[in-house]
XYZ file of C-alpha atoms in Angstrom:
672
model
C 100.229 115.046 63.960
C 101.625 111.706 65.134
C 99.559 108.542 64.827
C 98.494 107.267 68.276
C 98.993 103.639 69.209
C 95.703 101.784 68.541
C 93.648 101.042 71.641
C 92.621 97.661 70.228
C 96.282 96.674 69.865
C 96.996 96.885 73.602
C 98.033 93.534 75.063
C 96.557 92.473 78.394
C 95.690 95.200 80.977
C 92.007 94.227 80.898
C 91.067 96.246 83.994
C 92.755 99.370 82.648
C 91.030 99.113 79.281
C 87.659 98.418 80.887
C 87.906 101.372 83.280
C 88.779 103.748 80.445
C 85.980 102.447 78.235
C 83.399 102.749 81.029
C 84.308 106.408 81.446
C 84.043 106.888 77.695
C 80.518 105.424 77.895
C 79.564 107.432 80.994
C 81.847 110.361 81.945
C 79.686 110.785 85.069
C 81.589 107.799 86.540
C 84.219 110.332 87.559
C 87.444 109.452 85.788
C 90.226 106.941 86.326
C 93.393 106.919 88.388
C 95.917 104.461 86.955
C 98.555 103.298 89.435
C 101.475 101.167 88.374
C 105.164 100.674 87.867
C 106.994 102.405 85.053
C 106.755 100.941 81.556
C 103.265 99.425 81.853
C 101.566 101.306 78.990
C 99.634 103.676 81.275
C 100.173 106.744 79.086
C 99.889 104.741 75.864
C 96.434 103.460 76.830
C 95.139 106.922 77.739
C 96.374 108.497 74.521
C 94.959 105.605 72.517
C 91.521 106.173 74.067
C 91.295 109.696 72.631
C 91.092 108.298 69.096
C 88.000 106.279 70.054
C 85.977 109.158 71.459
C 83.018 110.164 69.271
C 83.115 113.544 67.558
C 81.445 116.488 69.291
C 79.388 119.359 67.901
C 80.537 122.785 69.128
C 79.305 126.344 68.656
C 81.377 127.958 65.924
C 83.882 130.447 67.321
C 83.271 129.544 70.973
C 86.546 129.115 72.855
C 84.771 127.008 75.506
C 83.354 124.278 73.230
C 79.690 124.945 74.025
C 77.178 122.357 72.829
C 74.959 124.011 70.168
C 71.938 122.017 71.415
C 72.354 123.291 75.006
C 74.895 126.130 75.159
C 76.174 127.257 78.545
C 74.107 130.331 79.526
C 77.058 131.681 81.513
C 79.666 131.149 78.794
C 82.116 134.104 78.676
C 81.844 134.044 74.860
C 78.039 133.984 74.952
C 75.237 134.496 74.361
C 75.423 132.301 71.264
C 73.266 132.721 68.179
C 71.448 129.517 67.196
C 72.436 127.505 64.158
C 76.185 128.056 63.777
C 78.070 124.907 64.755
C 80.901 122.653 63.658
C 81.942 119.049 64.351
C 85.406 118.113 65.547
C 87.202 115.275 67.303
C 87.069 115.219 71.088
C 90.255 116.731 72.454
C 92.755 115.119 74.761
C 94.443 117.843 76.798
C 97.554 117.077 78.842
C 98.238 118.939 82.077
C 102.008 119.163 82.729
C 103.211 118.605 86.292
C 104.873 122.032 86.328
C 101.835 123.966 85.065
C 100.846 127.187 86.810
C 97.421 127.956 88.225
C 96.815 130.477 85.429
C 97.584 127.841 82.808
C 95.081 125.459 84.388
C 92.086 127.708 85.069
C 92.846 130.613 82.735
C 94.245 134.098 83.137
C 92.353 137.316 83.803
C 93.781 140.621 82.563
C 93.813 142.432 85.905
C 95.049 145.688 84.380
C 92.065 145.961 81.982
C 89.677 144.785 84.669
C 90.787 147.596 87.006
C 91.132 150.352 84.445
C 88.285 149.527 82.052
C 86.047 147.132 83.952
C 86.459 144.595 81.114
C 86.546 140.870 81.836
C 89.330 140.018 79.399
C 89.766 136.302 80.031
C 92.220 133.908 78.389
C 90.917 130.318 78.724
C 93.090 127.683 80.376
C 93.438 123.937 80.026
C 90.147 123.264 81.815
C 88.314 125.132 79.049
C 90.264 123.286 76.350
C 89.325 119.920 77.902
C 85.579 120.638 78.101
C 83.685 117.706 76.534
C 86.960 115.830 76.008
C 89.716 114.135 78.030
C 91.984 115.826 80.556
C 95.072 113.706 81.144
C 97.488 114.264 84.034
C 100.630 112.156 83.920
C 102.344 111.753 87.318
C 99.336 113.284 89.049
C 100.885 112.464 92.434
C 103.633 115.010 91.705
C 101.169 117.804 90.912
C 101.033 120.600 93.498
C 98.212 120.138 95.993
C 96.437 123.399 95.174
C 96.346 122.458 91.461
C 94.951 119.022 92.306
C 92.262 120.700 94.419
C 91.291 123.031 91.552
C 91.301 120.171 89.080
C 89.131 117.853 91.148
C 86.728 120.629 92.157
C 86.150 121.433 88.489
C 85.674 117.749 87.696
C 83.120 117.390 90.507
C 81.148 120.579 89.757
C 81.413 120.542 85.961
C 82.521 124.173 85.981
C 85.626 126.265 86.578
C 85.595 129.479 88.601
C 88.208 132.250 88.535
C 87.830 134.743 91.380
C 90.306 137.593 91.677
C 90.010 140.962 93.397
C 86.224 141.026 93.012
C 86.263 139.965 89.360
C 84.555 136.637 88.658
C 84.549 134.403 85.573
C 82.794 131.041 85.275
C 82.657 128.547 82.422
C 81.599 124.940 81.946
C 84.314 122.306 82.396
C 83.025 118.755 82.026
C 85.659 116.262 80.985
C 86.854 112.714 81.389
C 89.624 112.976 84.002
C 92.453 110.442 83.767
C 95.501 110.480 86.026
C 98.473 108.148 85.989
C 101.090 107.690 88.691
C 103.937 105.497 89.865
C 103.394 104.805 93.609
C 107.170 104.592 94.094
C 107.307 108.359 93.551
C 104.761 109.192 96.249
C 101.075 108.796 97.006
C 98.059 111.018 96.628
C 96.308 112.055 99.808
C 93.333 109.781 100.660
C 90.824 112.615 100.259
C 92.142 113.230 96.740
C 92.115 109.536 95.895
C 88.427 109.522 96.768
C 87.685 112.135 94.102
C 88.689 109.774 91.300
C 85.794 107.552 90.308
C 87.789 104.403 89.548
C 91.300 103.216 90.286
C 93.220 100.526 88.448
C 96.469 98.832 89.471
C 98.623 97.836 86.495
C 101.761 95.728 86.321
C 103.815 94.184 83.580
C 102.843 90.641 82.659
C 105.064 87.816 83.890
C 103.962 85.546 81.028
C 106.775 85.235 78.437
C 104.374 84.795 75.500
C 102.452 87.943 76.392
C 105.646 89.951 76.865
C 106.878 88.732 73.465
C 103.651 89.952 71.852
C 103.970 93.357 73.544
C 107.492 93.795 72.171
C 106.519 92.531 68.702
C 103.623 95.002 68.389
C 105.611 97.903 69.767
C 108.479 97.354 67.349
C 106.023 97.137 64.461
C 104.386 100.393 65.533
C 107.719 102.209 65.899
C 108.804 101.067 62.434
C 105.682 102.383 60.679
C 102.955 103.910 62.911
C 100.547 104.585 60.026
C 100.758 101.055 58.609
C 100.401 99.520 62.064
C 97.330 101.656 62.804
C 95.831 100.672 59.434
C 96.102 96.970 60.350
C 94.030 97.620 63.473
C 91.541 100.012 61.865
C 88.660 97.517 61.763
C 89.050 96.587 65.435
C 89.271 100.296 66.354
C 86.094 101.038 64.403
C 84.292 98.191 66.190
C 85.252 99.512 69.622
C 84.250 103.055 68.630
C 80.868 101.842 67.414
C 80.330 99.879 70.614
C 81.019 103.025 72.691
C 78.396 104.937 70.677
C 75.867 102.108 71.074
C 76.487 101.879 74.824
C 76.056 105.654 75.204
C 72.712 105.479 73.431
C 71.602 102.528 75.580
C 72.754 104.046 78.874
C 69.588 106.084 79.629
C 67.508 102.896 79.276
C 69.498 100.835 81.778
C 67.477 99.997 84.921
C 69.233 99.970 88.283
C 66.854 97.871 90.367
C 66.328 97.937 94.123
C 68.153 94.629 94.500
C 71.294 95.969 92.826
C 71.075 99.166 94.869
C 70.879 97.116 98.068
C 73.962 95.168 97.030
C 75.828 98.402 96.320
C 74.870 99.956 99.654
C 75.629 96.759 101.583
C 79.043 96.434 99.924
C 80.052 100.009 100.726
C 78.862 99.565 104.313
C 80.672 96.217 104.695
C 83.974 97.727 103.586
C 83.452 100.828 105.785
C 84.160 103.396 103.090
C 83.718 107.019 104.127
C 80.847 109.137 102.837
C 78.415 108.368 100.032
C 80.564 109.042 96.977
C 81.519 105.367 96.692
C 77.864 104.303 96.524
C 77.135 106.811 93.763
C 80.234 105.887 91.761
C 79.444 102.172 92.076
C 75.900 102.769 90.863
C 77.088 104.732 87.823
C 79.811 102.189 87.065
C 77.437 99.221 87.305
C 75.026 101.004 84.963
C 77.820 101.703 82.475
C 78.906 98.049 82.674
C 75.395 96.904 81.790
C 75.250 99.322 78.840
C 78.678 98.181 77.653
C 77.439 94.578 77.747
C 74.329 95.570 75.762
C 71.889 94.956 78.636
C 69.181 97.142 80.129
C 69.298 95.524 83.610
C 72.126 95.721 86.136
C 73.181 92.274 87.343
C 75.135 91.115 90.372
C 78.192 90.606 88.185
C 78.065 94.313 87.269
C 77.939 95.289 90.941
C 80.898 93.016 91.709
C 83.023 94.455 88.908
C 82.042 97.988 89.910
C 83.184 97.306 93.478
C 86.560 96.026 92.283
C 87.107 99.251 90.339
C 85.553 101.817 92.679
C 86.375 100.670 96.238
C 90.035 99.595 96.644
C 91.472 103.124 96.808
C 88.723 104.276 99.172
C 89.646 101.765 101.878
C 93.004 103.288 102.846
C 92.973 104.509 106.427
C 96.591 105.714 106.511
C 99.317 106.190 103.878
C 100.977 102.862 104.710
C 97.876 100.811 103.898
C 98.058 99.133 100.513
C 94.936 99.659 98.397
C 92.998 96.481 97.841
C 89.775 94.572 98.384
C 89.051 91.231 100.038
C 87.250 89.440 97.211
C 85.992 86.643 99.476
C 84.312 89.208 101.704
C 82.914 90.937 98.610
C 81.395 87.698 97.350
C 79.882 86.932 100.758
C 78.267 90.379 100.910
C 76.849 90.135 97.395
C 75.520 86.654 98.109
C 73.895 87.747 101.380
C 72.110 90.704 99.796
C 71.544 89.219 96.348
C 68.243 88.054 94.936
C 66.158 90.573 96.878
C 63.771 92.456 94.620
C 66.457 92.912 92.001
C 67.293 91.768 88.505
C 70.055 89.518 89.833
C 67.474 87.113 91.330
C 67.283 83.884 89.340
C 63.964 83.031 90.953
C 64.853 79.587 92.370
C 64.705 80.770 95.986
C 67.955 78.981 96.864
C 70.179 81.358 98.840
C 73.093 78.931 98.960
C 75.191 78.183 95.884
C 75.828 74.624 94.851
C 78.651 73.419 97.063
C 80.515 71.714 94.261
C 82.768 68.718 94.599
C 85.018 70.325 97.243
C 82.188 70.915 99.724
C 82.406 74.731 99.662
C 81.186 77.445 97.276
C 82.623 77.044 93.821
C 84.245 73.744 94.733
C 86.585 75.300 97.317
C 87.309 73.166 100.398
C 85.536 74.034 103.623
C 87.730 75.488 106.383
C 87.857 72.125 108.183
C 89.270 70.496 105.044
C 92.262 72.828 104.886
C 95.496 71.013 105.708
C 96.708 72.119 109.122
C 100.066 70.365 109.259
C 101.351 68.388 112.236
C 101.955 71.434 114.429
C 105.638 70.535 114.968
C 107.321 73.929 114.601
C 110.675 72.492 115.590
C 110.609 70.224 112.555
C 110.848 73.221 110.221
C 114.433 73.819 109.150
C 114.051 77.604 109.375
C 112.558 77.587 112.867
C 114.501 78.606 115.942
C 113.770 77.982 119.585
C 110.040 78.167 120.361
C 109.208 78.061 116.670
C 110.542 81.593 115.982
C 112.218 82.023 112.584
C 115.977 81.933 112.687
C 117.855 85.098 111.697
C 118.631 85.210 108.003
C 122.036 86.798 108.466
C 125.206 85.504 110.026
C 126.486 85.837 113.564
C 125.852 89.161 115.246
C 122.831 89.984 113.049
C 119.297 89.778 114.334
C 116.142 89.400 112.305
C 114.126 92.599 111.870
C 111.972 93.707 114.811
C 108.405 94.838 114.236
C 107.776 98.527 114.733
C 105.709 99.795 117.623
C 102.423 101.599 117.032
C 103.012 105.046 115.450
C 102.015 108.197 117.289
C 101.500 111.892 116.514
C 104.832 113.705 116.708
C 105.835 117.228 117.516
C 106.419 119.388 114.484
C 110.044 119.694 113.420
C 110.887 122.504 111.011
C 113.825 124.149 109.290
C 114.563 127.663 110.604
C 114.470 130.730 108.381
C 112.414 131.457 105.291
C 112.774 129.157 102.281
C 111.332 129.121 98.793
C 111.055 125.431 98.003
C 108.159 123.336 96.744
C 104.814 123.940 98.423
C 104.227 121.795 101.491
C 103.303 121.997 105.154
C 106.478 122.003 107.202
C 108.718 125.099 107.184
C 108.057 128.784 106.502
C 108.607 129.811 102.885
C 107.760 132.340 100.194
C 104.973 130.718 98.213
C 102.247 131.507 95.684
C 99.618 130.659 98.286
C 99.461 131.774 101.906
C 99.067 134.944 103.914
C 100.019 138.210 102.228
C 103.117 139.762 103.784
C 103.925 142.609 101.384
C 104.103 143.780 97.771
C 106.682 144.149 95.002
C 106.830 145.016 91.333
C 105.894 141.961 89.235
C 108.630 140.034 87.498
C 106.984 138.813 84.305
C 103.230 138.151 84.265
C 101.191 139.402 87.213
C 99.652 136.475 89.088
C 98.622 137.762 92.530
C 97.597 141.415 92.609
C 98.164 143.440 95.775
C 95.209 145.790 95.333
C 96.005 148.300 98.078
C 99.613 148.695 96.961
C 98.505 149.093 93.326
C 96.007 151.836 94.210
C 98.612 153.539 96.396
C 101.105 153.516 93.503
C 98.562 154.853 90.983
C 96.870 157.499 93.173
C 99.539 160.265 93.025
C 99.459 160.302 89.199
C 95.716 160.664 88.551
C 95.754 164.425 87.802
C 98.769 164.133 85.505
C 97.052 161.304 83.644
C 93.996 163.442 83.008
C 91.530 161.512 85.129
C 88.021 162.951 84.716
C 85.574 160.251 85.771
C 85.215 157.960 88.798
C 87.491 155.237 87.360
C 91.115 154.908 88.400
C 93.696 155.391 85.637
C 96.071 152.448 86.082
C 99.300 151.901 84.170
C 101.460 148.823 83.972
C 104.086 150.391 86.263
C 101.469 150.808 89.008
C 100.723 147.106 89.345
C 102.071 145.392 92.441
C 102.526 141.676 92.991
C 101.541 140.357 96.410
C 104.300 138.544 98.286
C 102.971 135.670 100.335
C 104.233 133.417 103.044
C 103.137 129.837 103.407
C 104.756 126.495 104.080
C 107.191 124.407 102.069
C 107.996 120.727 101.976
C 111.502 119.707 102.988
C 113.819 116.788 102.480
C 113.698 114.836 105.742
C 116.743 112.564 105.757
C 116.658 109.858 108.413
C 120.011 108.546 109.629
C 119.189 105.439 111.673
C 121.555 103.532 113.954
C 120.976 99.796 113.377
C 123.965 98.562 115.356
C 124.091 95.986 118.124
C 123.706 98.638 120.827
C 120.275 99.396 119.366
C 119.307 95.797 118.690
C 117.454 94.900 121.870
C 114.009 93.809 120.689
C 111.826 96.194 122.644
C 114.215 99.074 122.076
C 114.439 98.650 118.306
C 110.683 98.216 118.129
C 110.244 101.583 119.862
C 112.825 103.195 117.563
C 111.070 101.909 114.446
C 107.760 103.128 115.823
C 109.251 106.595 116.288
C 110.702 106.692 112.764
C 107.409 105.405 111.347
C 105.626 108.218 113.198
C 108.005 110.770 111.703
C 107.438 109.236 108.256
C 103.687 109.624 108.698
C 104.269 113.251 109.677
C 106.454 113.729 106.569
C 103.672 112.292 104.393
C 101.133 114.714 105.821
C 103.508 117.657 105.343
C 104.325 116.724 101.703
C 108.051 116.155 102.267
C 110.566 114.093 100.398
C 112.239 111.484 102.572
C 115.455 109.480 102.498
C 116.850 106.736 104.722
C 120.497 106.069 105.625
C 121.331 103.223 107.999
C 124.637 102.314 109.619
C 125.821 99.162 111.392
C 128.735 96.760 111.315
C 131.528 98.411 109.345
C 129.663 100.656 106.909
C 126.612 102.807 106.129
C 124.047 102.187 103.407
C 121.528 104.361 101.578
C 118.492 102.201 102.256
C 116.306 104.640 100.308
C 117.502 107.563 98.157
C 115.470 110.784 98.542
C 111.967 110.163 97.220
C 108.389 111.341 97.604
C 107.266 107.788 98.384
C 106.900 107.588 102.145
C 105.412 104.116 101.644
C 108.722 102.870 100.255
C 110.580 104.238 103.281
C 108.158 102.462 105.633
C 108.709 99.160 103.804
C 112.501 99.515 104.013
C 112.242 100.393 107.692
C 110.221 97.278 108.541
C 112.813 95.000 106.938
C 115.794 96.773 108.534
C 118.164 94.221 110.134
C 120.260 95.104 113.181
C 123.516 94.032 114.795
C 127.260 94.667 114.776
C 129.320 97.728 115.649
C 128.323 101.399 115.467
C 130.057 103.244 112.586
C 128.453 106.590 113.443
C 130.954 108.594 111.393
C 130.258 106.472 108.305
C 126.518 107.077 108.696
C 126.979 110.850 108.982
C 129.382 111.012 106.039
C 127.036 108.986 103.858
C 124.146 111.310 104.797
C 126.332 114.336 103.982
C 127.037 112.906 100.528
C 123.329 112.232 99.928
C 122.529 115.859 100.759
C 125.308 117.141 98.493
C 123.923 115.254 95.505
C 120.331 116.236 96.300
C 121.246 119.943 96.462
C 122.430 119.708 92.865
C 119.113 118.127 91.804
C 116.795 120.326 93.840
C 118.652 123.368 95.215
C 115.502 125.107 96.475
C 114.446 122.259 98.789
C 115.946 122.624 102.258
C 116.907 119.607 104.321
C 116.191 118.446 107.859
C 118.475 115.661 109.110
C 116.980 113.386 111.775
C 119.634 111.188 113.425
C 118.146 108.289 115.401
C 120.828 106.878 117.716
C 122.010 106.450 121.296
C 125.149 108.419 120.402
C 127.654 105.604 120.747
C 130.455 105.272 118.188
C 132.593 102.155 117.900
C 134.848 100.466 115.371
C 138.024 101.736 113.725
C 140.589 104.159 115.124
C 139.229 107.103 117.173
C 135.560 106.527 116.283
C 134.270 109.259 118.612
C 136.604 111.962 117.259
C 135.843 110.952 113.679
C 132.102 111.135 114.337
C 132.531 114.612 115.831
C 134.377 115.849 112.745
C 131.689 114.402 110.477
C 128.950 116.082 112.535
C 130.661 119.477 112.306
C 130.343 119.329 108.505
C 126.566 119.703 108.897
C 126.966 122.566 111.360
C 129.349 124.403 109.048
C 126.817 124.248 106.198
C 123.903 125.343 108.393
C 121.930 122.121 107.868
C 119.032 121.856 110.315
C 119.263 118.698 112.411
C 117.590 116.840 115.253
C 119.003 113.893 117.208
C 116.414 111.451 118.553
C 118.103 110.103 121.705
C 117.383 106.381 121.995
C 119.468 105.791 125.113
C 117.543 104.002 127.840
C 118.110 102.663 131.334
C 118.844 104.292 134.696
C 122.390 105.335 133.726
C 122.621 107.654 130.713
C 125.874 108.851 129.169
C 124.378 111.810 127.307
C 126.240 110.947 124.088
C 123.288 111.843 121.848
C 123.132 115.320 123.363
C 126.832 115.765 122.706
C 126.312 114.683 119.085
C 123.477 117.194 118.714
C 125.826 119.948 119.889
C 128.407 118.945 117.262
C 125.683 118.974 114.577
C 124.445 122.386 115.673
C 120.995 120.953 116.309
C 119.026 119.721 119.283
C 118.401 116.375 120.973
C 115.031 114.964 121.989
C 114.192 111.668 123.647
C 111.670 109.222 122.258
C 109.172 110.347 124.889
C 109.725 114.027 124.099
C 109.045 113.363 120.430
C 105.359 112.784 121.136
C 103.123 115.737 120.330
C 101.444 115.708 123.729
C 104.608 115.391 125.822
C 106.304 118.804 125.717
C 105.754 122.273 124.284
C 108.050 124.361 122.186
C 110.064 121.673 120.430
C 110.252 123.788 117.277
C 111.637 126.667 119.315
C 114.254 124.332 120.766
C 115.322 123.163 117.299
C 115.553 126.690 115.983
C 117.083 128.069 119.160
C 119.892 125.545 119.029
C 120.572 126.448 115.404
C 120.779 130.164 116.230
C 123.071 129.493 119.168
C 125.366 127.509 116.903
């Protein structure tokens, strides 16, 4: 077994280490979601924590790690005889992104259950993680139904397997830790809320600290055992402090004053539901125990808010998680000192103003330098004080996007079999049952009626005598199901001069932002190709991060000619490469343009030939017609015909404007 990197040897990342330690002290806090860029020691810190967890006593021979002092009365391996137990290290179980549902919750032998009425159950990863750590790397890439099962088990402390009338339940209480890189996609807000704490991590920009990180890592890679031995005393001290804090935790008093601060803070930041209040209370209590105190102070409440609230304040996927610390301090000050342990008893509600006149020595608002108000004196200011365009002639500075709206559903025709999502019809593991087939490999979803129908004609030949059905392996039938898949939605956006009028480009960006929001909700991958001037650029390669696409869209400059053919050819190349990486994921190309093509010899004919490449390959496409004004040339509609797709105007894209848009998209594809 490899030697883990010592937790005490981690450099920096104070919030990450604190959040992990608080959950080690009190698993009831609800776990940690660690968000950050690649290479920031997220996984290293989680694996290092497992070595600090105290040993656990388990019932000997129990596959579900029952506590001998209070065994689970519903344990599938029970009932347990008293007295037989063993001590072992707390486990850290890793859940792979590609794990199946059976691997997570366990597998039930359906054949024995039907034929013999025996609950033959093989435990899954949730059972292995009971009373330990369950670690999910890249949790944002985990299938939604697995995330739901995982978080339900974490919330209820038990795992349930229900199949064809056969039920198995076992305890599943664990410290849940997930790590993710936001560039690869976000978790849904309702799933974010199920993690107790969230920590944002980033690599240090201090050269000395980076040098120390590299020095320690090289030393560890050269000789892990010797490096761990050098940090053994510090590791033992942290482990002992965790044990002491756990023992002190039941004695910690959460006074009415601290509770009022917690409730007022959650109300001030308008978080949904009551889970945030409960998590803050548990976190503040764990903080006090970690500090060796039996009273919760205002500083504990403040730190708990910084760990428990930022991810609960997102109202849409384009909001960055965060917390206004000035507002937090004002709320804690307003509700502090009222019947709680944080009251210092001097009756003074206002802090000492300090030398700057404001709290903590900060200047009052009136003392803030306002400048001379002469916008024209700024070298980067244009007429009326507006910033000058950053680019050269013919390029305009980016326009702000209009307010997003709910769009009509666009889907790919036919029946796919890509990753689970919410856009196009597909054969999936979850959804409505459409038929049955013989299982290929392990049986996962039994079609009971088809199985009985297959077994019934052979009962006399098999010597059936009693009421039970004699079922053989060949009789079993796998249910085929139809659900929804996620697609690759590739946006091809015209950023040329013909689109550059301020109000027009603002409306176009608003429409694309609306489609991005729809793609987020439907669990799609997205990509962004833009064309203007003399070439086309891949502004964003296909990714699950809709946030990144929104950021690129906001900064999109406009101006120049309209190389429509170059944009289509670049999009075609992006799709070709993506098919090699993910052949099961079908694509939907959304071209946002007025249909004009300029620049180079025969730009219109060249654009038509490029568009027919998509039609020849059967790629589903939609053209969002951005042409405006009383006189319309209908060029976008002509482009849609060449693509084999359909054209919709910006107004028609709205969900409440027309009916049957999906039929139009699919109808055009069939006609082609």
